[in-house]
mmCIF file of C-alpha atoms and ligand atoms in Angstrom:
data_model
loop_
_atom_site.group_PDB
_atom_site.id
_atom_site.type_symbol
_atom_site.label_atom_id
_atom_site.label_comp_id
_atom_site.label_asym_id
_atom_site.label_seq_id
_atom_site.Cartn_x
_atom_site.Cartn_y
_atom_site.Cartn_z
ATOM 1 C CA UNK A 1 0.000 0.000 0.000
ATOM 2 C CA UNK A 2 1.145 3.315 -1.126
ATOM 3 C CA UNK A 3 0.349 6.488 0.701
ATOM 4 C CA UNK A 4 -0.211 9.924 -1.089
ATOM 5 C CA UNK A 5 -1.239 13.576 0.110
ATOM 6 C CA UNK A 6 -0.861 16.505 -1.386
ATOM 7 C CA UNK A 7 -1.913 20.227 -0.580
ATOM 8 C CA UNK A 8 -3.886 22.675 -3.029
ATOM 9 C CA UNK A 9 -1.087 23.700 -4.758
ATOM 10 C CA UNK A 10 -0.083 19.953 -5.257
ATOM 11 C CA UNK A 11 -3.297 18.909 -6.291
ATOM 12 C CA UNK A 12 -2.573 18.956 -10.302
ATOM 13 C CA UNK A 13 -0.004 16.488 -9.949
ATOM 14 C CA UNK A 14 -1.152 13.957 -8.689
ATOM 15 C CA UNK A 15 -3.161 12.200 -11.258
ATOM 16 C CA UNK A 16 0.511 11.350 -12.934
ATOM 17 C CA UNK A 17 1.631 9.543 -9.407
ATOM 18 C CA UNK A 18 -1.923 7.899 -9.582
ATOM 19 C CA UNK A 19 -1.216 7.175 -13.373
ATOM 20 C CA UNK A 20 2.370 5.570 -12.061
ATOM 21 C CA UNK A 21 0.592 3.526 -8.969
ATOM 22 C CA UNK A 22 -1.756 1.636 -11.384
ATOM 23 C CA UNK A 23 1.528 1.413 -13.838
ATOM 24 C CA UNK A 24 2.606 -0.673 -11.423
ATOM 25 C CA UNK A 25 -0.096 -2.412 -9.850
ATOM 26 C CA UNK A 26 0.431 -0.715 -6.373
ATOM 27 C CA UNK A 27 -3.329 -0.417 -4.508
ATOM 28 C CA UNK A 28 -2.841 3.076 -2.667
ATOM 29 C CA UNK A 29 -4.582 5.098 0.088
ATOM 30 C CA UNK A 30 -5.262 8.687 -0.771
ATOM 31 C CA UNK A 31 -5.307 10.789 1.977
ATOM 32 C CA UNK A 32 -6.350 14.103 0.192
ATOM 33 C CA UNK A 33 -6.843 16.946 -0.313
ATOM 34 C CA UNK A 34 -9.398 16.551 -3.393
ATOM 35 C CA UNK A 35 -10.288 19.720 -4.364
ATOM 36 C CA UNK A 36 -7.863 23.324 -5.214
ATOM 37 C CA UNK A 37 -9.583 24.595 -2.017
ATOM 38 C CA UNK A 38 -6.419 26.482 0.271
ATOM 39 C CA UNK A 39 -5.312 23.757 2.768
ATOM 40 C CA UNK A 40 -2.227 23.432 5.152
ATOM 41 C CA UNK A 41 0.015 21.528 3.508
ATOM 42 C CA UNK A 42 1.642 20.213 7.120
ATOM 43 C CA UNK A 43 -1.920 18.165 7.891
ATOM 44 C CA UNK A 44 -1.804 16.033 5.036
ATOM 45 C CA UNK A 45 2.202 15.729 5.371
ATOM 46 C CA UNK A 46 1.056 14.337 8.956
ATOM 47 C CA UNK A 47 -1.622 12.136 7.764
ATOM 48 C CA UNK A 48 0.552 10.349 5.519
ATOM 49 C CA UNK A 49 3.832 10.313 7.554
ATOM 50 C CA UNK A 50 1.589 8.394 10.225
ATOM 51 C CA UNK A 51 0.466 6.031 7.439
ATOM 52 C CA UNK A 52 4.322 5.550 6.312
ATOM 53 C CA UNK A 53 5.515 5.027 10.155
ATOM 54 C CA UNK A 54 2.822 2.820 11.210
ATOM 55 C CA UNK A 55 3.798 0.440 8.453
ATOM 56 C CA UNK A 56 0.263 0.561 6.774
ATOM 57 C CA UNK A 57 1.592 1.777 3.890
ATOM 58 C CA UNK A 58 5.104 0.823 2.808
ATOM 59 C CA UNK A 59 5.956 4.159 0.688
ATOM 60 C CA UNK A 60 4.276 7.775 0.621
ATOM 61 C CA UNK A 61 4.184 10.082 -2.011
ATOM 62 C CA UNK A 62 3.316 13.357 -1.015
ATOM 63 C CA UNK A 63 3.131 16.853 -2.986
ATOM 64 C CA UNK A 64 2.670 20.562 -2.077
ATOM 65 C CA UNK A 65 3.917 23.828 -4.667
ATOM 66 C CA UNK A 66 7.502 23.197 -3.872
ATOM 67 C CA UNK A 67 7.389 19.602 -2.050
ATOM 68 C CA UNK A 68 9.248 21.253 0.375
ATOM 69 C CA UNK A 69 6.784 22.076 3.210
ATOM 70 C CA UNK A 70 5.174 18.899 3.003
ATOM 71 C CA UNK A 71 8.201 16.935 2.846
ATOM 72 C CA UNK A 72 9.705 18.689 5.906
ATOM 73 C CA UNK A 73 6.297 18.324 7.861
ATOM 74 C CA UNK A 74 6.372 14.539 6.427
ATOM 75 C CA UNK A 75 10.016 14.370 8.501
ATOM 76 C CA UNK A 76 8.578 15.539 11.866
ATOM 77 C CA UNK A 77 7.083 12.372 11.761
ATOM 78 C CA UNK A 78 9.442 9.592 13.621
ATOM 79 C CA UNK A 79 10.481 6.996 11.289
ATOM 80 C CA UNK A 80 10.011 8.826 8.508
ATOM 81 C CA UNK A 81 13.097 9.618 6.062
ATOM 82 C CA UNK A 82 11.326 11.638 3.007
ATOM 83 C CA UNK A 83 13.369 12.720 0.314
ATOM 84 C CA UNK A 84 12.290 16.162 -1.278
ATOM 85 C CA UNK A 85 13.469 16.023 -4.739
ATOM 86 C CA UNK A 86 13.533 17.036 -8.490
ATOM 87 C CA UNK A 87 16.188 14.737 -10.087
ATOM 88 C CA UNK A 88 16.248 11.047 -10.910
ATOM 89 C CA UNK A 89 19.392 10.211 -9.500
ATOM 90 C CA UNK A 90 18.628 11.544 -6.004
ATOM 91 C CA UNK A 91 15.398 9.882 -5.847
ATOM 92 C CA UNK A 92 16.804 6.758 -6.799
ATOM 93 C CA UNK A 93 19.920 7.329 -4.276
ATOM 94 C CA UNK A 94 17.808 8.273 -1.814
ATOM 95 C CA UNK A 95 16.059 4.599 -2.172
ATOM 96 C CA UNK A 96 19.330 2.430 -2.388
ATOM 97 C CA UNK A 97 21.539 4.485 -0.096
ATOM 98 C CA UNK A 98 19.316 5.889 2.447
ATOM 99 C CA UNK A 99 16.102 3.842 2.577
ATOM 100 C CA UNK A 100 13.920 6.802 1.964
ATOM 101 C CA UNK A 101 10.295 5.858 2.601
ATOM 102 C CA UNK A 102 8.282 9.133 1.316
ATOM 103 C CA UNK A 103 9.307 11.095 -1.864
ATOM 104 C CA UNK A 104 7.763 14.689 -2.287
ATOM 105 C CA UNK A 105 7.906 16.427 -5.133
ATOM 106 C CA UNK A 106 6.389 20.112 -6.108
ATOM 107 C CA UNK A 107 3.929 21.066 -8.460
ATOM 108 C CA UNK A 108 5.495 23.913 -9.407
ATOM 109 C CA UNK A 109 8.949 22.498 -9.756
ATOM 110 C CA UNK A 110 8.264 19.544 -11.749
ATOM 111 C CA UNK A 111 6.302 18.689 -14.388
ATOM 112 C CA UNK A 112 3.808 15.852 -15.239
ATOM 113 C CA UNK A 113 6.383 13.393 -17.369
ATOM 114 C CA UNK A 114 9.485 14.456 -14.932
ATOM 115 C CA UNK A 115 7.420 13.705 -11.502
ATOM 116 C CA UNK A 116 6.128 10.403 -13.714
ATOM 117 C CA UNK A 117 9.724 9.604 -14.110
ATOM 118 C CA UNK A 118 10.580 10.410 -10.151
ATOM 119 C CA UNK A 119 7.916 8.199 -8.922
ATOM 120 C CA UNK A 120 8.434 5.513 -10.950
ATOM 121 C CA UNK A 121 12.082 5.804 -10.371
ATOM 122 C CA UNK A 122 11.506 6.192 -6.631
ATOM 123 C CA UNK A 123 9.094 3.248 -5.953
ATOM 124 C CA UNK A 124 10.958 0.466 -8.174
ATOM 125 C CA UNK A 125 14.506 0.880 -6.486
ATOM 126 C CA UNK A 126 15.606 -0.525 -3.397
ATOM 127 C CA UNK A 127 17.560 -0.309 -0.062
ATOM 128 C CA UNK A 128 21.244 -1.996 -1.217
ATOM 129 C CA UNK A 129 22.261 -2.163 3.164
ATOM 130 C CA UNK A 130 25.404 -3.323 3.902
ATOM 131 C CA UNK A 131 27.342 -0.105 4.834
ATOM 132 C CA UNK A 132 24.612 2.501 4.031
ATOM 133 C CA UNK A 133 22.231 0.509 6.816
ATOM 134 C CA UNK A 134 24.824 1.592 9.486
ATOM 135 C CA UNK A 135 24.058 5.098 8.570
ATOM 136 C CA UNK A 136 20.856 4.745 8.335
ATOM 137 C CA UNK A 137 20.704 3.440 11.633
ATOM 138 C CA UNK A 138 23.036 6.835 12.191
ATOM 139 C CA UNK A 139 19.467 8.603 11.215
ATOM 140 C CA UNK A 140 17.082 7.011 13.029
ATOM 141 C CA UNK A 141 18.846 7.201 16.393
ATOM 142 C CA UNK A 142 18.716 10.975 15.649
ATOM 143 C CA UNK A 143 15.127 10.289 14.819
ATOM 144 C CA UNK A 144 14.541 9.136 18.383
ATOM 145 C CA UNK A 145 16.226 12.063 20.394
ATOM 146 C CA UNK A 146 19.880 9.964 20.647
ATOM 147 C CA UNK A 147 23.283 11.310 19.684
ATOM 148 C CA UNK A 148 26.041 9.735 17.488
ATOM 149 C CA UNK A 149 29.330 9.483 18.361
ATOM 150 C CA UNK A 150 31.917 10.069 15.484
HETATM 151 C C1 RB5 B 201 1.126 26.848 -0.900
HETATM 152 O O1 RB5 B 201 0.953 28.085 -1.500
HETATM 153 C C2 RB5 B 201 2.608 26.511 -0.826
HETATM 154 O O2 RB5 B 201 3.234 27.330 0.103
HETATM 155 C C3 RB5 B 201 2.811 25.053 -0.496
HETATM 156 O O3 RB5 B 201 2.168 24.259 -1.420
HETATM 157 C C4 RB5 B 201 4.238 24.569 -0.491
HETATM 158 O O4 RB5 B 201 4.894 24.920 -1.671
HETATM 159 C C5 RB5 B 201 5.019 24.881 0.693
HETATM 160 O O5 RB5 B 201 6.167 24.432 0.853
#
């Protein structure tokens, strides 16, 4: 199961994730917002993020103007590690090397082919672990209020 949110401004992207998710056969739980009514872009973050961390959905894919409020509300959320990103390479990076489980993406960054090509990318690639789990690990003792020691 596949989570995805987005805000107003977010909105007119998201039938090409939805296009993506039946692509590839990947049942998904929309958690709004439906309509280009003004919303705050941090409550749907949330109600995703919760979906991600609670392991009832596996992935998220969340969008707002930018991606970048959503995806930083989306990372308030503990055990959440969502990538905010444009390019290819860093979405798929951010699936082998540092187990990302929420991409967000803006409407007003990217368009309809290119955020296509991210999600796609995104949810097809996998964690490689071995020396990036360590880090990882690294991340999510930050995640839970600990401190690393170099
Ligand atoms: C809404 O206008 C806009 O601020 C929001 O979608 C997002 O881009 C924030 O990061």
């Amino acid at each position: 199961m596949i989570a995805i949110a987005c805000d107003h401004a977010g909105i007119d992207l998201k039938p090409s994730v939805i296009e993506v998710l039946n692509e590839l056969n990947l049942p998904y739980r929309d958690f709004g917002t439906f309509t280009h009514d003004s919303v705050d872009y941090p409550v749907y973050g949330e109600m995703a993020a919760r979906a991600v961390a609670s392991g009832e959905c596996e992935l998220g894919v969340i969008l707002c103007g930018t991606g970048v409020g959503i995806g930083i509300a989306a990372n308030k959320v503990a055990g959440v590690r969502c990538v905010i990103c444009s390019d290819c390479y860093s979405a798929l990076m951010a699936r082998e090397h540092n187990n990302a489980n929420m991409l967000a993406m803006g409407a007003r960054v990217v368009g309809s082919e290119v955020a296509k090509m991210l999600t796609r990318t995104f949810l097809t690639a996998s964690f490689n672990g071995e020396r990036h789990a360590r880090r990882v690990n690294q991340i999510m003792t930050l995640d839970a209020g600990g401190t690393l020691q170099k």
